[in-house]
Amino acid sequence: MLYHAYELNHAAVGPLRQLVDLNKRLYESPYNPLSYTLAGRNISAACDLFEAMTRRYEKPAWRLNETSINGCAIPIREREVWRKPFCRLLHFQRDHNTRKAALGKDKADPRVVIIAPLSGHYATLLRGTVEAFLPEHEVYITDWADARQVPVSKGKFDLNTYIDYVMEILRVIGPDAHVVGICQPGPPVLAAIARLAEDKADYLPATMTFMGSPIDTRLSPTVPNRLAQERSYDWFKENVIYSVPWPNKGWMRRVYPGFLQLGGFITMNQDRHVTAHKEYFEHLVQGDCDSVKRHEEFYNEYLAVLDLTEEFYLQTILDVFQEHKLPEGTFEHQGRLIKPEAIKNVALMTVEGEKDDISGIGQTQAAHTLCSGIPDNMHIDYVQPGVGHYGVFSGTRFRTEIQPRMREFMRQYFNAKKERDYQNENPHLTE
């Protein structure tokens, strides 16, 4: 019923939003003398704030149209190279001829596969992450579907399916790629690579990097970790799972609604969000367009959320946050025990933020202990001072301090000749 109430509330506010929009146009009109007064600017700003707080935020566009190489603008084409009901794999393809001219030669670059988190936000939250890699890498990213838009006829999607998807993506991308798991994907991506290593697959990646991931949430537990421990599995099933209402495509699918996840995120930093919106109002009144634009760009992304399937969410709660199956050595995929120690030739890097309040210090580092089969000289652990969870994969310190370290780590295990030969033999990945 909560999901239906949410939809009804959104519909009920519709007429009021139209009235507020009319009022806003009135007080922004250059023909209205009041629009030049402080009172008029306050009314107009209040209308903007109301619109921003009652709008339903749709999935943002990627808006990655070009990158820069040696000062030259290189056009970018967004291509879908693989698709399943709950995910598609995107390739941000750089224009070959323009890139060749900018470099002065035809040069192969490492393939980076970013596994975006499936934890409430769209993959576009990683726009800055993708942008940082584009000049020197072939970048691929998982673009997860909103469960409320996937018909029930498409079947279920759980943590096992997630691992199947990652394994198939690695097969499609081919050997010696560089996999980056950001936040939530840590455990399933590690499990997928462990399965491939145990099966001696010939398309293992060259490196794997985990950033702010809940590999072992028993270490430095945060507020979300403690909440998952304090509440029982049955409590989550009974209190946060709802049926998607009609007329969504996923009508009757059981999901963990994105708006509930968003409510949890906001509650964790409520004072910060209240202050941000207060300052947004003041900047609107003052006509500070740059500050207004920065606020809107952030919240257009932050407030756009998707639903997670019941089975995926509950299995993640149980296996990752309550029973800690991966670090305990009891995690299974399709009935087979996951053995991280089977990974021998995939270099491992972990990245954590000093002030991360979602994945505490040590939770990602635990991957090094689990992957005992990897030689010591193929392990790198880095903790970024002064950043929280989102600063691990976005923002100034990511671009200037974290991404350059990841770049050097990947280049250390990059064979340009093998990459060029592979790309020539698999034109479907680059054409």
Coordinates of C-alpha atoms in Angstrom, one line a residue:
M1 CA 0.0 0.0 0.0
L2 CA 2.9 2.4 0.7
Y3 CA 3.9 2.3 -3.0
H4 CA 0.3 3.1 -4.1
A5 CA 0.1 5.9 -1.6
Y6 CA 3.4 7.3 -3.0
E7 CA 1.9 7.3 -6.5
L8 CA -1.4 8.8 -5.4
N9 CA 0.5 11.5 -3.5
H10 CA 2.5 12.4 -6.6
A11 CA -0.7 12.6 -8.7
A12 CA -2.5 14.7 -6.1
V13 CA 0.3 17.3 -6.1
G14 CA 0.0 17.6 -9.9
P15 CA -2.6 20.4 -10.0
L16 CA -0.8 22.3 -7.2
R17 CA 2.4 22.1 -9.2
Q18 CA 0.7 23.6 -12.3
L19 CA -0.7 26.4 -10.1
V20 CA 2.8 27.1 -8.7
D21 CA 4.3 27.0 -12.2
L22 CA 1.8 29.6 -13.3
N23 CA 2.7 31.8 -10.3
K24 CA 6.4 31.4 -11.1
R25 CA 5.9 32.5 -14.7
L26 CA 3.9 35.5 -13.4
Y27 CA 6.7 36.7 -11.1
E28 CA 9.4 36.1 -13.6
S29 CA 7.7 38.0 -16.4
P30 CA 9.6 41.1 -17.4
Y31 CA 6.3 42.9 -17.8
N32 CA 5.4 42.4 -14.1
P33 CA 6.9 45.3 -12.0
L34 CA 6.9 43.0 -9.0
S35 CA 9.5 40.7 -10.6
Y36 CA 12.1 43.4 -10.0
T37 CA 11.4 43.6 -6.3
L38 CA 12.8 41.5 -3.4
A39 CA 9.4 40.2 -2.7
G40 CA 8.9 39.1 -6.3
R41 CA 12.2 37.3 -6.4
N42 CA 11.4 35.6 -3.1
I43 CA 8.1 34.3 -4.5
S44 CA 9.7 33.1 -7.7
A45 CA 12.5 31.3 -5.7
A46 CA 9.9 29.7 -3.5
C47 CA 8.1 28.4 -6.6
D48 CA 11.4 27.0 -7.9
L49 CA 12.1 25.3 -4.6
F50 CA 8.6 23.8 -4.5
E51 CA 9.0 22.4 -8.0
A52 CA 12.3 20.9 -7.2
M53 CA 11.1 19.2 -4.0
T54 CA 7.9 17.7 -5.6
R55 CA 9.2 16.7 -9.0
R56 CA 9.8 13.1 -10.0
Y57 CA 13.3 12.9 -11.2
E58 CA 13.7 10.7 -14.3
K59 CA 16.8 8.8 -15.4
P60 CA 19.4 11.4 -16.4
A61 CA 21.1 11.3 -19.8
W62 CA 24.8 10.5 -19.9
R63 CA 25.7 13.7 -21.8
L64 CA 29.2 12.4 -22.7
N65 CA 29.5 13.8 -26.2
E66 CA 33.3 14.4 -26.3
T67 CA 36.6 14.0 -24.5
S68 CA 39.9 15.7 -24.9
I69 CA 43.2 14.1 -26.1
N70 CA 46.3 16.3 -26.4
G71 CA 44.0 19.4 -26.5
C72 CA 41.9 18.0 -29.3
A73 CA 38.1 17.4 -28.9
I74 CA 37.3 13.8 -29.6
P75 CA 33.6 13.0 -30.4
I76 CA 32.1 10.2 -28.3
R77 CA 29.4 7.8 -29.4
E78 CA 27.3 5.9 -26.9
R79 CA 26.9 2.3 -28.0
E80 CA 25.0 -0.7 -26.6
V81 CA 27.1 -3.8 -27.0
W82 CA 25.2 -6.3 -24.8
R83 CA 21.7 -6.4 -23.3
K84 CA 19.7 -8.5 -20.8
P85 CA 16.3 -7.8 -19.3
F86 CA 17.8 -6.1 -16.2
C87 CA 21.0 -4.6 -17.6
R88 CA 22.8 -3.4 -20.8
L89 CA 26.5 -2.8 -21.4
L90 CA 27.4 0.6 -22.8
H91 CA 30.6 1.5 -24.7
F92 CA 31.6 5.1 -24.9
Q93 CA 33.4 4.9 -28.2
R94 CA 35.8 7.6 -29.2
D95 CA 36.0 8.6 -32.8
H96 CA 38.8 6.6 -34.3
N97 CA 40.0 9.0 -36.9
T98 CA 40.0 12.1 -34.7
R99 CA 41.7 10.2 -31.9
K100 CA 44.4 8.9 -34.3
A101 CA 45.0 12.4 -35.6
A102 CA 45.3 13.8 -32.0
L103 CA 47.8 11.1 -31.0
G104 CA 49.7 11.1 -34.3
K105 CA 49.4 7.3 -34.5
D106 CA 47.0 4.4 -34.1
K107 CA 47.4 3.4 -30.5
A108 CA 45.6 0.7 -28.5
D109 CA 44.3 1.6 -25.0
P110 CA 43.2 -0.6 -22.1
R111 CA 39.6 -1.7 -21.9
V112 CA 38.0 -0.7 -18.6
V113 CA 34.8 -2.3 -17.6
I114 CA 33.0 -0.3 -14.8
I115 CA 30.5 -2.4 -12.9
A116 CA 28.1 0.3 -11.6
P117 CA 26.4 -0.1 -8.3
L118 CA 22.8 -1.5 -8.2
S119 CA 21.8 0.2 -5.0
G120 CA 19.2 2.8 -5.8
H121 CA 20.8 5.3 -8.1
Y122 CA 21.2 5.1 -11.9
A123 CA 24.6 4.3 -13.4
T124 CA 24.8 7.9 -14.6
L125 CA 25.8 8.8 -11.1
L126 CA 29.3 7.6 -12.4
R127 CA 29.4 10.1 -15.3
G128 CA 32.4 11.8 -13.8
T129 CA 34.1 8.4 -13.3
V130 CA 33.6 7.5 -16.9
E131 CA 34.7 11.0 -18.0
A132 CA 38.0 10.7 -16.1
F133 CA 38.9 7.4 -17.9
L134 CA 37.9 8.4 -21.4
P135 CA 41.0 10.1 -22.7
E136 CA 43.2 7.0 -22.3
H137 CA 40.9 4.0 -22.1
E138 CA 38.1 2.2 -23.9
V139 CA 35.4 2.5 -21.4
Y140 CA 32.4 0.2 -20.8
I141 CA 29.8 0.4 -18.1
T142 CA 26.8 -1.5 -16.8
D143 CA 23.6 0.4 -17.1
W144 CA 21.1 -1.3 -14.8
A145 CA 17.4 -1.3 -15.4
D146 CA 14.7 0.1 -13.1
A147 CA 12.9 -3.0 -11.8
R148 CA 9.6 -1.3 -12.0
Q149 CA 10.0 -1.0 -15.7
V150 CA 10.8 -4.7 -16.3
P151 CA 7.7 -6.8 -16.9
V152 CA 7.1 -9.8 -14.5
S153 CA 7.3 -12.0 -17.6
K154 CA 11.0 -11.3 -17.9
G155 CA 11.6 -13.4 -14.8
K156 CA 13.4 -12.9 -11.5
F157 CA 16.7 -11.2 -10.8
D158 CA 18.7 -12.1 -7.7
L159 CA 22.4 -12.0 -6.6
N160 CA 23.1 -15.3 -8.6
T161 CA 21.7 -13.6 -11.7
Y162 CA 23.9 -10.6 -11.1
I163 CA 27.0 -12.8 -11.0
D164 CA 25.8 -14.6 -14.2
Y165 CA 25.6 -11.2 -15.8
V166 CA 29.1 -10.1 -14.8
M167 CA 30.5 -13.4 -16.0
E168 CA 28.8 -13.0 -19.4
I169 CA 30.0 -9.4 -19.7
L170 CA 33.6 -10.5 -19.1
R171 CA 33.2 -13.1 -21.8
V172 CA 31.8 -10.5 -24.2
I173 CA 34.6 -8.0 -23.4
G174 CA 37.3 -10.7 -23.7
P175 CA 40.6 -11.4 -21.8
D176 CA 42.9 -8.9 -20.2
A177 CA 40.3 -6.2 -19.5
H178 CA 40.4 -4.1 -16.4
V179 CA 37.4 -4.5 -14.1
V180 CA 36.3 -1.8 -11.7
G181 CA 33.6 -2.6 -9.1
I182 CA 32.3 0.5 -7.4
C183 CA 30.5 0.1 -4.0
Q184 CA 27.8 -2.6 -4.1
P185 CA 29.3 -4.7 -6.9
G186 CA 32.4 -5.7 -4.9
P187 CA 31.2 -9.1 -3.5
P188 CA 29.4 -10.3 -6.7
V189 CA 32.2 -9.1 -9.0
L190 CA 34.8 -10.9 -6.8
A191 CA 32.6 -14.0 -6.8
A192 CA 32.3 -13.9 -10.6
I193 CA 36.0 -13.6 -11.2
A194 CA 36.7 -16.4 -8.6
R195 CA 34.3 -18.6 -10.6
L196 CA 36.0 -17.9 -13.9
A197 CA 39.5 -18.4 -12.3
E198 CA 38.4 -21.8 -10.8
D199 CA 37.0 -22.8 -14.2
K200 CA 40.2 -21.7 -15.9
A201 CA 38.3 -19.4 -18.3
D202 CA 40.4 -17.9 -21.1
Y203 CA 38.8 -14.4 -20.7
L204 CA 39.9 -13.5 -17.2
P205 CA 40.6 -9.8 -16.7
A206 CA 44.1 -8.5 -16.2
T207 CA 43.2 -6.5 -13.1
M208 CA 40.3 -5.9 -10.7
T209 CA 39.7 -2.8 -8.7
F210 CA 37.2 -2.5 -5.9
M211 CA 36.2 1.0 -4.6
G212 CA 34.3 1.5 -1.3
S213 CA 32.9 -2.0 -1.5
P214 CA 31.2 -4.0 1.3
I215 CA 33.5 -7.1 1.0
D216 CA 33.4 -7.6 4.8
T217 CA 31.0 -5.3 6.6
R218 CA 32.1 -6.6 10.0
L219 CA 35.1 -4.3 9.8
S220 CA 34.5 -0.6 10.8
P221 CA 30.7 -1.0 10.6
T222 CA 28.8 2.1 9.5
V223 CA 25.2 3.2 10.2
P224 CA 23.8 1.2 7.2
N225 CA 25.8 -1.9 8.3
R226 CA 24.4 -1.7 11.8
L227 CA 20.9 -1.3 10.6
A228 CA 21.2 -4.4 8.5
Q229 CA 22.4 -6.3 11.5
E230 CA 19.8 -4.9 14.0
R231 CA 16.8 -5.8 11.8
S232 CA 16.0 -9.4 11.0
Y233 CA 15.6 -10.7 7.5
D234 CA 11.9 -11.1 8.0
W235 CA 11.7 -7.4 9.1
F236 CA 13.1 -6.3 5.8
K237 CA 10.8 -8.6 3.9
E238 CA 7.7 -7.4 5.7
N239 CA 8.5 -3.6 5.9
V240 CA 10.5 -2.5 2.8
I241 CA 9.2 -4.8 0.0
Y242 CA 6.2 -3.6 -2.1
S243 CA 4.4 -4.5 -5.3
V244 CA 4.9 -2.1 -8.3
P245 CA 1.5 -0.4 -9.0
W246 CA -0.2 -0.2 -12.4
P247 CA 0.4 1.3 -15.0
N248 CA 4.2 0.7 -14.7
K249 CA 5.6 -2.0 -17.0
G250 CA 6.7 -4.0 -14.0
W251 CA 3.2 -4.0 -12.5
M252 CA 2.9 -6.6 -9.7
R253 CA 6.7 -7.1 -9.5
R254 CA 7.9 -7.2 -5.8
V255 CA 10.5 -4.6 -5.3
Y256 CA 12.5 -2.5 -2.8
P257 CA 11.3 1.0 -4.0
G258 CA 14.0 3.5 -4.9
F259 CA 12.2 6.3 -2.9
L260 CA 12.7 4.3 0.3
Q261 CA 16.4 3.9 -0.5
L262 CA 16.6 7.6 -1.2
G263 CA 14.8 8.4 2.1
G264 CA 17.5 6.4 3.9
F265 CA 20.3 8.3 2.1
I266 CA 18.8 11.7 2.9
T267 CA 18.2 10.8 6.6
M268 CA 21.9 9.9 7.0
N269 CA 22.8 13.5 6.1
Q270 CA 19.6 15.4 6.7
D271 CA 21.2 18.6 8.0
R272 CA 23.4 18.8 5.0
H273 CA 20.5 18.5 2.6
V274 CA 18.4 21.0 4.5
T275 CA 21.3 23.5 4.4
A276 CA 21.9 22.9 0.7
H277 CA 18.2 23.6 -0.2
K278 CA 18.2 26.7 2.0
E279 CA 21.3 28.0 0.2
Y280 CA 19.7 27.1 -3.1
F281 CA 16.7 29.4 -2.2
E282 CA 19.1 32.2 -1.3
H283 CA 21.1 31.8 -4.5
L284 CA 17.8 31.9 -6.5
V285 CA 16.9 35.2 -4.8
Q286 CA 20.3 36.6 -5.4
G287 CA 20.4 35.5 -9.0
D288 CA 23.6 33.5 -8.4
C289 CA 23.2 31.3 -11.6
D290 CA 26.5 29.4 -11.2
S291 CA 25.6 28.1 -7.7
V292 CA 22.0 27.4 -8.7
K293 CA 23.3 25.4 -11.7
R294 CA 25.7 23.3 -9.5
H295 CA 22.9 22.5 -7.0
E296 CA 20.5 21.5 -9.8
E297 CA 23.0 19.3 -11.5
F298 CA 23.8 17.4 -8.3
Y299 CA 20.3 16.9 -7.2
N300 CA 19.0 16.0 -10.6
E301 CA 21.3 13.0 -10.4
Y302 CA 21.0 12.3 -6.7
L303 CA 17.2 12.3 -6.6
A304 CA 16.8 10.1 -9.6
V305 CA 16.4 6.6 -8.2
L306 CA 15.4 3.1 -9.4
D307 CA 13.7 0.1 -7.8
L308 CA 15.5 -3.2 -6.9
T309 CA 13.9 -6.6 -7.2
E310 CA 12.8 -8.2 -4.0
E311 CA 15.0 -11.3 -4.5
F312 CA 18.2 -9.3 -5.3
Y313 CA 17.7 -6.9 -2.4
L314 CA 16.9 -9.5 0.2
Q315 CA 19.6 -11.9 -0.8
T316 CA 22.1 -9.1 -0.6
I317 CA 20.9 -8.2 2.9
L318 CA 21.2 -11.8 4.0
D319 CA 24.4 -12.9 2.3
V320 CA 26.5 -9.7 2.4
F321 CA 25.3 -7.7 5.4
Q322 CA 24.0 -10.3 7.8
E323 CA 25.7 -13.6 7.3
H324 CA 28.9 -12.2 5.8
K325 CA 29.1 -15.3 3.5
L326 CA 32.0 -14.2 1.3
P327 CA 34.5 -13.5 4.1
E328 CA 33.2 -16.5 6.1
G329 CA 33.9 -18.8 3.1
T330 CA 30.3 -19.9 2.7
F331 CA 29.1 -17.8 -0.3
E332 CA 27.7 -19.9 -3.1
H333 CA 26.7 -19.2 -6.7
Q334 CA 24.3 -21.5 -8.3
G335 CA 25.1 -24.1 -5.7
R336 CA 28.9 -23.9 -6.0
L337 CA 31.1 -22.5 -3.3
I338 CA 33.0 -19.3 -4.2
K339 CA 36.7 -19.6 -3.7
P340 CA 38.5 -16.3 -4.0
E341 CA 41.8 -18.0 -3.3
A342 CA 41.5 -19.6 -6.8
I343 CA 42.3 -16.3 -8.4
K344 CA 46.0 -16.4 -9.2
N345 CA 46.8 -14.1 -12.1
V346 CA 44.5 -11.1 -11.8
A347 CA 46.1 -8.1 -10.1
L348 CA 44.1 -6.6 -7.2
M349 CA 43.7 -2.9 -6.2
T350 CA 41.4 -1.6 -3.4
V351 CA 40.4 2.0 -2.9
E352 CA 38.8 3.4 0.2
G353 CA 37.9 6.9 1.5
E354 CA 39.1 8.1 4.9
K355 CA 35.7 9.5 5.8
D356 CA 33.5 6.9 4.1
D357 CA 30.2 6.6 6.1
I358 CA 28.8 3.8 4.0
S359 CA 31.7 1.3 3.5
G360 CA 34.0 1.8 6.5
I361 CA 37.8 1.5 6.4
G362 CA 38.9 -2.1 6.0
Q363 CA 35.7 -3.4 4.4
T364 CA 37.2 -3.2 0.9
Q365 CA 40.7 -4.0 2.0
A366 CA 39.3 -7.4 3.1
A367 CA 39.5 -8.5 -0.6
H368 CA 43.3 -8.8 -0.2
T369 CA 43.0 -11.3 2.6
L370 CA 40.4 -13.4 0.6
C371 CA 42.5 -13.4 -2.6
S372 CA 45.4 -15.2 -1.0
G373 CA 46.4 -16.9 -4.3
I374 CA 47.4 -13.6 -5.9
P375 CA 51.2 -12.9 -5.5
D376 CA 52.1 -10.2 -3.0
N377 CA 53.5 -7.9 -5.7
M378 CA 50.1 -7.9 -7.5
H379 CA 48.3 -6.3 -4.5
I380 CA 47.8 -2.5 -4.1
D381 CA 45.8 -0.9 -1.3
Y382 CA 45.1 2.8 -1.3
V383 CA 43.1 5.0 1.2
Q384 CA 42.3 8.5 0.0
P385 CA 42.6 11.1 2.8
G386 CA 39.7 13.6 3.3
V387 CA 37.0 12.0 1.2
G388 CA 33.7 10.3 2.0
H389 CA 31.9 7.6 0.0
Y390 CA 31.1 9.5 -3.1
G391 CA 34.6 11.2 -3.1
V392 CA 36.1 7.7 -3.7
F393 CA 34.8 7.7 -7.3
S394 CA 33.8 11.3 -8.1
G395 CA 35.0 14.8 -7.6
T396 CA 38.3 16.7 -7.7
R397 CA 40.3 14.3 -5.5
F398 CA 39.1 11.3 -7.6
R399 CA 40.3 13.0 -10.8
T400 CA 43.6 14.3 -9.5
E401 CA 44.7 11.6 -7.0
I402 CA 42.7 8.4 -7.2
Q403 CA 42.2 7.9 -11.0
P404 CA 45.9 8.6 -11.8
R405 CA 46.8 5.8 -9.4
M406 CA 44.3 3.5 -11.0
R407 CA 45.6 4.4 -14.4
E408 CA 49.2 3.5 -13.4
F409 CA 48.0 0.3 -11.8
M410 CA 46.2 -0.8 -15.0
R411 CA 49.1 0.3 -17.3
Q412 CA 51.4 -1.9 -15.2
Y413 CA 49.4 -4.9 -16.4
F414 CA 48.6 -3.7 -19.9
N415 CA 50.1 -5.3 -23.0
A416 CA 49.6 -2.9 -25.9
K417 CA 50.4 -5.4 -28.6
K418 CA 48.0 -8.0 -27.3
E419 CA 45.3 -5.3 -26.9
R420 CA 45.7 -4.1 -30.4
D421 CA 45.6 -7.7 -31.8
Y422 CA 42.5 -8.5 -29.8
Q423 CA 40.7 -5.3 -30.8
N424 CA 41.5 -6.0 -34.5
E425 CA 40.2 -9.6 -34.1
N426 CA 37.0 -8.4 -32.4
P427 CA 35.8 -5.3 -34.3
H428 CA 32.3 -5.6 -32.8
L429 CA 33.7 -4.1 -29.6
T430 CA 35.0 -1.0 -31.3
E431 CA 33.1 -0.4 -34.5

